[in-house]
């Protein structure tokens, strides 16, 4: 097995023992990256930066001053601003943009010695569930069952494809309505969205600021614990970042969940859910019961209204956040005709620079925030959001430690298959994940099995706020019980 | 809620996105579909519920009102489509 297939934990141990150098590990990943172009995962490769960082990591390792992430090669989602490196949010409106600053998350990872291999594909401004709204063209799922190309999910589709295809050891993702957990489930990897405020949003291109949260996408639960520890922590530059200590998440992986109470929310049993997913959900509950947890039925009565509330709130925030793309300070500016003024510059620039889905969401957001509709849509959605959050609070107050649900309503679908469907059909991908963003809770997707066609399926665990350690421990138990070791057959 | 062509034109204008006249009808149809989906929210009894404003119950941090950075004009202008003599350049705004 070449080193690019390793987990973070395995690589960390091998680096510390001197069984491999960070430079050789990075070279193995760069080779895999270059051989993996058919996956469309990397959109800007940074081999020189990677090798510089790897050499620096080797020097630190030699001195014995090496944190866990030292020398670990990562892919970075294109949504993160990386100094001097294109950071486009997969949008034409940011073509040519090279930030003069580094996001807090990448700063922390680099300070811990991590290596950046390149920037990863995604849906434009993280708006999409299939990576098909990307200005670069879609990333492709390493998993396939016939000659069709399947989506790796979205919006962190490039991250998911790169991790599942072993084009890196792990990747950063971001999750506004399911953008870490859904692609993780579609590609058979682990993805955690932390509690809102756990990871700094500074330097991450904003989509919906009250919902956005970054997290790791990894090959194992242990890796997620290690990498989250390096990403998390208070940042004065993000006013919503929590000023609380970051525990040792890896140390929380005891494998002991005896006496824990796992809630099974009845409202997540939706119409038309494939029988295989229902069966997987049952099996997951049995695994946790066999490990000594108590399984209880719970009710989260406002679940049904999460998607419509999300599709008011997220576009409303997006319409405000994306107002900054005006052709003045950075990115694309349209060619103007004689006599065009500043308004024409804005309108033409935004029409040329934003793709169809982004335009649609900005306009929906504009409408729900406009005079006369603000109360009917936006304020009502925020009230429903408060009720969704309260549902979870009541479940936790009744003693529930974690909630188990399916991660997605289906396995990965074919690229292009949803192109004729109305937008709502695509939005339904987020039906199990979006509640977690609305309530600000931590959620993790764990690969648990393959469907009848041979495609990976995941389950989601939802935890109490700030209890990522406990949540990861539940995920660790589920991972060990499920014993998911399948890998996609290499075709690229 | 059904969005007509006139409303679609107004929303596009507010969002500062140029939409061709021939595309407005299709846009109106798409927006109507999404808004109809959102209308499920009207089934929920929200009497006495405060709109959620903060995701986690925390007070926003304060800091002393002092300059913490600056003197980075070059960096600020680095990515501008057009700049001159230390300023962003835009089409003429005042006649």
Coordinates of N, CA and C in Angstrom, one line a residue, chain A residues 208-370:
Chain A
X208 N -23.7 31.4 4.2 CA -24.7 31.8 5.1 C -24.1 31.8 6.5
X209 N -23.8 33.0 7.0 CA -22.9 33.1 8.2 C -23.4 32.4 9.5
X210 N -24.7 32.3 9.7 CA -25.2 31.8 10.9 C -25.3 30.2 10.8
X211 N -24.9 29.7 9.6 CA -25.0 28.2 9.4 C -23.7 27.6 9.1
X212 N -22.8 28.4 8.5 CA -21.5 27.9 8.0 C -20.6 27.4 9.1
X213 N -20.0 26.3 8.9 CA -19.0 25.8 9.8 C -18.0 24.8 9.1
X214 N -16.7 25.0 9.3 CA -15.8 24.1 8.7 C -15.5 22.9 9.5
X215 N -15.0 21.8 8.9 CA -14.7 20.6 9.6 C -13.8 19.7 8.7
X216 N -13.3 18.6 9.3 CA -12.4 17.7 8.6 C -13.2 16.6 7.8
X217 N -12.6 16.2 6.7 CA -13.2 15.0 6.0 C -12.0 14.0 5.9
X218 N -12.2 12.8 6.4 CA -11.1 11.9 6.7 C -11.5 10.5 6.4
X219 N -10.4 9.6 6.5 CA -10.6 8.2 6.2 C -11.0 7.4 7.5
X220 N -11.0 8.0 8.6 CA -11.4 7.3 9.8 C -11.9 8.3 10.9
X221 N -12.7 7.8 11.9 CA -13.1 8.7 13.0 C -11.9 9.2 13.8
X222 N -10.9 8.4 14.0 CA -9.8 8.8 14.7 C -9.1 10.0 14.0
X223 N -9.0 9.9 12.7 CA -8.4 11.0 11.9 C -9.3 12.3 12.1
X224 N -10.6 12.1 12.1 CA -11.5 13.3 12.3 C -11.2 14.0 13.6
X225 N -11.0 13.1 14.6 CA -10.7 13.7 16.0 C -9.4 14.4 16.0
X226 N -8.4 13.8 15.3 CA -7.0 14.5 15.3 C -7.1 15.8 14.6
X227 N -7.7 15.8 13.4 CA -7.7 17.0 12.5 C -8.6 18.1 13.1
X228 N -9.7 17.7 13.7 CA -10.6 18.7 14.3 C -9.9 19.4 15.4
X229 N -9.1 18.7 16.2 CA -8.3 19.3 17.2 C -7.4 20.4 16.7
X230 N -6.8 20.2 15.5 CA -5.9 21.2 15.0 C -6.6 22.4 14.3
X231 N -7.9 22.1 13.9 CA -8.6 23.2 13.2 C -9.4 24.1 14.2
X232 N -9.7 23.6 15.4 CA -10.7 24.2 16.3 C -10.0 25.2 17.2
X233 N -10.7 26.1 17.8 CA -10.2 27.0 18.8 C -10.7 28.4 18.6
X234 N -10.6 29.2 19.7 CA -11.1 30.5 19.7 C -10.2 31.4 18.8
X235 N -10.9 32.3 18.1 CA -10.3 33.2 17.1 C -10.9 34.6 17.3
X236 N -10.1 35.6 17.8 CA -10.7 36.9 18.0 C -11.2 37.5 16.7
X237 N -10.8 37.0 15.5 CA -11.2 37.6 14.3 C -12.6 37.1 13.8
X238 N -13.1 36.1 14.5 CA -14.5 35.6 14.2 C -15.3 35.9 15.5
X239 N -16.2 36.8 15.5 CA -16.9 37.2 16.7 C -17.9 36.1 17.2
X240 N -18.2 35.1 16.3 CA -19.0 34.0 16.8 C -18.2 32.8 17.2
X241 N -16.9 33.0 17.2 CA -16.0 31.8 17.6 C -16.1 31.7 19.1
X242 N -16.2 30.5 19.6 CA -16.4 30.3 21.1 C -15.1 30.3 21.8
X243 N -15.1 31.1 22.9 CA -13.9 31.2 23.7 C -13.9 30.1 24.8
X244 N -13.8 28.9 24.4 CA -13.8 27.8 25.3 C -12.7 26.8 24.9
X245 N -12.2 26.1 25.9 CA -11.0 25.2 25.6 C -11.4 24.1 24.6
X246 N -10.4 23.7 23.8 CA -10.6 22.6 22.9 C -10.0 21.3 23.6
X247 N -10.9 20.4 23.9 CA -10.4 19.2 24.5 C -9.6 18.3 23.6
X248 N -9.0 17.3 24.1 CA -8.3 16.3 23.3 C -9.3 15.3 22.8
X249 N -9.7 15.5 21.5 CA -10.8 14.7 20.9 C -10.4 13.3 20.8
X250 N -9.1 13.1 20.4 CA -8.7 11.7 20.2 C -8.7 10.9 21.5
X251 N -8.4 11.6 22.6 CA -8.5 10.9 23.9 C -9.9 10.5 24.3
X252 N -10.9 11.1 23.7 CA -12.3 10.8 24.0 C -12.7 9.5 23.3
X253 N -11.9 8.9 22.4 CA -12.2 7.7 21.7 C -11.9 6.5 22.6
X254 N -12.8 6.2 23.6 CA -12.6 5.1 24.5 C -13.2 3.8 24.0
X255 N -14.2 4.0 23.1 CA -14.9 2.8 22.6 C -16.0 2.4 23.6
X256 N -16.2 3.1 24.6 CA -17.1 2.7 25.7 C -18.3 3.7 25.7
X257 N -19.5 3.1 25.2 CA -20.7 3.9 25.3 C -21.8 3.3 26.1
X258 N -21.4 2.4 27.0 CA -22.3 1.7 27.9 C -23.1 2.7 28.7
X259 N -24.4 2.5 28.7 CA -25.3 3.4 29.5 C -25.7 4.7 28.7
X260 N -25.1 4.9 27.6 CA -25.5 6.1 26.8 C -26.9 5.9 26.2
X261 N -27.6 7.0 26.0 CA -28.9 6.9 25.5 C -28.9 7.5 24.0
X262 N -29.3 6.7 23.1 CA -29.3 7.1 21.7 C -30.8 7.3 21.2
X263 N -31.1 8.5 20.7 CA -32.4 8.8 20.2 C -32.6 8.4 18.8
X264 N -33.7 7.8 18.5 CA -34.1 7.5 17.1 C -35.3 8.4 16.7
X265 N -35.1 9.5 16.0 CA -36.3 10.4 15.8 C -37.2 9.9 14.7
X266 N -38.5 9.7 15.1 CA -39.5 9.1 14.2 C -39.7 10.0 13.0
X267 N -39.5 11.3 13.1 CA -39.8 12.2 11.9 C -38.8 12.0 10.8
X268 N -37.7 11.3 11.1 CA -36.7 11.1 10.0 C -37.1 9.9 9.1
X269 N -38.2 9.2 9.4 CA -38.6 8.1 8.6 C -39.5 8.7 7.5
X270 N -38.9 9.2 6.4 CA -39.7 10.0 5.5 C -40.3 9.1 4.4
X271 N -41.3 9.6 3.7 CA -42.0 8.9 2.6 C -41.0 8.7 1.5
X272 N -41.1 7.5 0.9 CA -40.3 7.2 -0.2 C -38.8 6.9 0.1
X273 N -38.5 6.8 1.4 CA -37.1 6.5 1.7 C -36.8 5.0 1.3
X274 N -35.7 4.8 0.6 CA -35.4 3.4 0.1 C -35.3 2.5 1.3
X275 N -35.8 1.2 1.1 CA -35.8 0.2 2.2 C -34.4 -0.1 2.7
X276 N -33.5 0.0 1.8 CA -32.1 -0.3 2.2 C -31.6 0.7 3.2
X277 N -32.0 2.0 3.1 CA -31.5 3.0 4.0 C -32.2 2.8 5.4
X278 N -33.5 2.5 5.3 CA -34.2 2.1 6.6 C -33.5 1.0 7.3
X279 N -33.2 -0.1 6.5 CA -32.5 -1.3 7.1 C -31.2 -0.9 7.7
X280 N -30.4 -0.1 7.0 CA -29.1 0.3 7.5 C -29.2 1.1 8.8
X281 N -30.3 1.9 8.9 CA -30.5 2.7 10.1 C -30.8 1.8 11.3
X282 N -31.7 0.8 11.0 CA -32.0 -0.3 12.1 C -30.7 -1.0 12.5
X283 N -29.9 -1.3 11.5 CA -28.7 -2.1 11.8 C -27.7 -1.2 12.7
X284 N -27.6 0.1 12.3 CA -26.8 1.0 13.1 C -27.2 1.1 14.5
X285 N -28.6 1.1 14.7 CA -29.1 1.2 16.1 C -28.8 -0.1 16.9
X286 N -28.9 -1.2 16.2 CA -28.5 -2.5 16.8 C -27.0 -2.5 17.2
X287 N -26.2 -2.0 16.4 CA -24.7 -2.0 16.7 C -24.5 -1.2 18.0
X288 N -25.2 0.0 18.1 CA -25.0 0.8 19.3 C -25.6 0.1 20.5
X289 N -26.7 -0.6 20.3 CA -27.3 -1.3 21.4 C -26.4 -2.5 21.9
X290 N -25.8 -3.2 20.9 CA -24.9 -4.3 21.2 C -23.7 -3.7 22.0
X291 N -23.4 -2.5 21.8 CA -22.2 -1.9 22.5 C -22.6 -1.4 23.9
X292 N -23.9 -1.6 24.2 CA -24.3 -1.2 25.6 C -25.1 0.0 25.7
X293 N -25.4 0.7 24.6 CA -26.2 1.9 24.7 C -27.7 1.5 24.7
X294 N -28.5 2.5 25.2 CA -29.9 2.3 25.3 C -30.5 3.0 24.1
X295 N -31.4 2.3 23.3 CA -32.0 3.0 22.1 C -33.4 3.4 22.5
X296 N -33.7 4.7 22.3 CA -35.0 5.2 22.6 C -35.6 5.9 21.4
X297 N -36.9 5.8 21.3 CA -37.6 6.5 20.2 C -37.8 8.0 20.7
X298 N -37.5 8.9 19.9 CA -37.8 10.3 20.3 C -38.6 11.0 19.2
X299 N -39.1 12.2 19.5 CA -39.8 13.0 18.5 C -39.1 14.4 18.4
X300 N -38.9 14.8 17.1 CA -38.4 16.1 16.8 C -39.5 16.7 15.9
X301 N -40.6 17.2 16.5 CA -41.8 17.5 15.7 C -41.7 18.5 14.6
X302 N -40.7 19.4 14.6 CA -40.6 20.4 13.6 C -39.7 20.1 12.4
X303 N -39.2 18.8 12.4 CA -38.3 18.4 11.4 C -38.7 18.7 10.0
X304 N -40.0 18.5 9.7 CA -40.5 18.6 8.4 C -40.3 20.1 7.8
X305 N -40.2 21.0 8.8 CA -40.1 22.4 8.3 C -38.7 22.9 8.2
X306 N -37.7 22.0 8.5 CA -36.4 22.5 8.4 C -35.9 22.9 7.0
X307 N -36.3 22.1 6.0 CA -35.8 22.4 4.7 C -36.4 23.8 4.2
X308 N -37.7 24.0 4.3 CA -38.2 25.3 3.9 C -37.7 26.4 4.7
X309 N -37.4 26.2 6.0 CA -36.8 27.3 6.8 C -35.4 27.6 6.3
X310 N -34.7 26.5 6.1 CA -33.3 26.7 5.6 C -33.3 27.4 4.3
X311 N -34.2 27.1 3.4 CA -34.1 27.7 2.0 C -34.8 29.1 2.0
X312 N -35.2 29.6 3.2 CA -35.4 31.0 3.4 C -34.1 31.7 4.0
X313 N -33.7 31.1 5.1 CA -32.6 31.7 5.8 C -31.3 31.7 5.1
X314 N -30.9 30.6 4.5 CA -29.6 30.5 3.8 C -29.5 31.5 2.6
X315 N -30.5 31.5 1.7 CA -30.4 32.5 0.6 C -30.5 33.9 1.1
X316 N -31.2 34.2 2.2 CA -31.3 35.6 2.7 C -29.9 36.0 3.1
X317 N -29.2 35.2 3.9 CA -27.9 35.5 4.3 C -26.9 35.6 3.1
X318 N -27.1 34.7 2.2 CA -26.2 34.7 1.0 C -26.4 35.9 0.2
X319 N -27.6 36.4 0.1 CA -27.9 37.6 -0.7 C -27.1 38.8 -0.1
X320 N -27.0 38.8 1.2 CA -26.3 39.9 1.9 C -24.8 39.7 1.7
X321 N -24.3 38.4 2.0 CA -22.9 38.1 1.9 C -22.3 38.3 0.5
X322 N -23.1 38.0 -0.5 CA -22.6 38.0 -1.9 C -22.8 39.4 -2.5
X323 N -23.3 40.4 -1.8 CA -23.4 41.7 -2.3 C -22.0 42.3 -2.5
X324 N -21.0 41.7 -1.8 CA -19.6 42.3 -2.0 C -19.0 42.0 -3.3
X325 N -19.6 41.1 -4.1 CA -19.0 40.8 -5.5 C -19.6 41.8 -6.4
X326 N -18.9 42.9 -6.6 CA -19.5 44.0 -7.3 C -18.6 44.5 -8.5
X327 N -17.5 43.8 -8.7 CA -16.5 44.1 -9.7 C -15.6 45.3 -9.4
X328 N -15.6 45.7 -8.1 CA -14.8 46.8 -7.7 C -13.5 46.5 -7.1
X329 N -13.6 45.6 -6.0 CA -12.4 45.4 -5.2 C -11.6 44.1 -5.5
X330 N -12.2 43.1 -6.1 CA -11.5 41.9 -6.4 C -12.4 41.1 -7.4
X331 N -11.7 40.2 -8.1 CA -12.4 39.3 -9.0 C -12.8 39.9 -10.3
X332 N -13.8 39.3 -10.9 CA -14.2 39.6 -12.3 C -14.9 41.0 -12.3
X333 N -14.6 41.7 -13.4 CA -15.5 42.9 -13.8 C -15.8 42.8 -15.2
X334 N -17.1 43.0 -15.5 CA -17.6 42.8 -16.9 C -17.0 43.9 -17.8
X335 N -16.9 43.6 -19.1 CA -16.5 44.6 -20.1 C -17.7 45.5 -20.2
X336 N -17.5 46.8 -20.2 CA -18.7 47.7 -20.2 C -18.8 48.4 -21.6
X337 N -20.0 48.7 -21.9 CA -20.3 49.4 -23.2 C -20.1 50.9 -22.9
X338 N -20.0 51.7 -24.0 CA -19.9 53.1 -23.9 C -21.1 53.7 -23.2
X339 N -20.9 54.5 -22.2 CA -22.0 55.1 -21.5 C -22.5 54.3 -20.3
X340 N -22.0 53.1 -20.1 CA -22.4 52.3 -18.9 C -22.0 53.0 -17.6
X341 N -22.8 53.1 -16.6 CA -22.5 53.6 -15.3 C -22.2 52.5 -14.4
X342 N -22.1 52.9 -13.1 CA -21.7 52.0 -12.1 C -22.8 50.9 -11.9
X343 N -24.1 51.2 -12.0 CA -25.1 50.2 -11.9 C -25.0 49.1 -12.9
X344 N -24.8 49.6 -14.2 CA -24.6 48.6 -15.3 C -23.4 47.7 -15.0
X345 N -22.3 48.3 -14.4 CA -21.2 47.5 -14.1 C -21.5 46.4 -13.1
X346 N -22.3 46.8 -12.0 CA -22.7 45.8 -11.0 C -23.5 44.7 -11.7
X347 N -24.5 45.1 -12.5 CA -25.5 44.1 -13.0 C -24.8 43.2 -14.0
X348 N -24.0 43.7 -14.9 CA -23.3 42.9 -15.9 C -22.3 42.0 -15.3
X349 N -21.5 42.5 -14.3 CA -20.5 41.7 -13.6 C -21.1 40.5 -12.9
X350 N -22.2 40.8 -12.2 CA -22.9 39.7 -11.4 C -23.6 38.7 -12.3
X351 N -24.1 39.2 -13.4 CA -24.8 38.3 -14.4 C -23.7 37.3 -15.0
X352 N -22.5 37.9 -15.3 CA -21.5 37.1 -16.0 C -20.8 36.2 -14.9
X353 N -20.6 36.7 -13.7 CA -19.7 36.0 -12.8 C -20.4 34.9 -12.0
X354 N -21.7 35.1 -11.7 CA -22.4 34.1 -10.9 C -23.1 33.1 -11.8
X355 N -23.0 31.8 -11.4 CA -23.7 30.8 -12.1 C -25.2 30.8 -11.8
X356 N -25.9 29.9 -12.5 CA -27.4 29.9 -12.4 C -27.9 29.7 -11.0
X357 N -27.4 28.7 -10.3 CA -27.9 28.4 -9.0 C -27.6 29.5 -8.0
X358 N -26.5 30.1 -8.1 CA -26.1 31.2 -7.2 C -27.0 32.4 -7.5
X359 N -27.2 32.7 -8.7 CA -28.1 33.8 -9.1 C -29.5 33.6 -8.5
X360 N -30.0 32.3 -8.7 CA -31.3 32.0 -8.2 C -31.4 32.2 -6.7
X361 N -30.4 31.7 -5.9 CA -30.5 31.9 -4.5 C -30.3 33.3 -4.0
X362 N -29.5 34.1 -4.7 CA -29.3 35.5 -4.4 C -30.7 36.2 -4.6
X363 N -31.4 35.8 -5.7 CA -32.6 36.5 -5.9 C -33.7 36.1 -4.9
X364 N -33.8 34.8 -4.6 CA -34.7 34.3 -3.6 C -34.4 35.1 -2.3
X365 N -33.2 35.2 -1.9 CA -32.8 35.9 -0.7 C -33.2 37.3 -0.7
X366 N -33.0 38.0 -1.9 CA -33.4 39.4 -2.0 C -34.9 39.5 -1.8
X367 N -35.6 38.6 -2.4 CA -37.1 38.7 -2.3 C -37.6 38.5 -0.9
X368 N -37.1 37.5 -0.2 CA -37.6 37.3 1.2 C -37.2 38.3 2.2
X369 N -36.1 39.1 1.8 CA -35.7 40.2 2.7 C -36.3 41.5 2.3
X370 N -37.1 41.6 1.1 CA -37.5 42.8 0.6 C -38.7 43.3 1.4

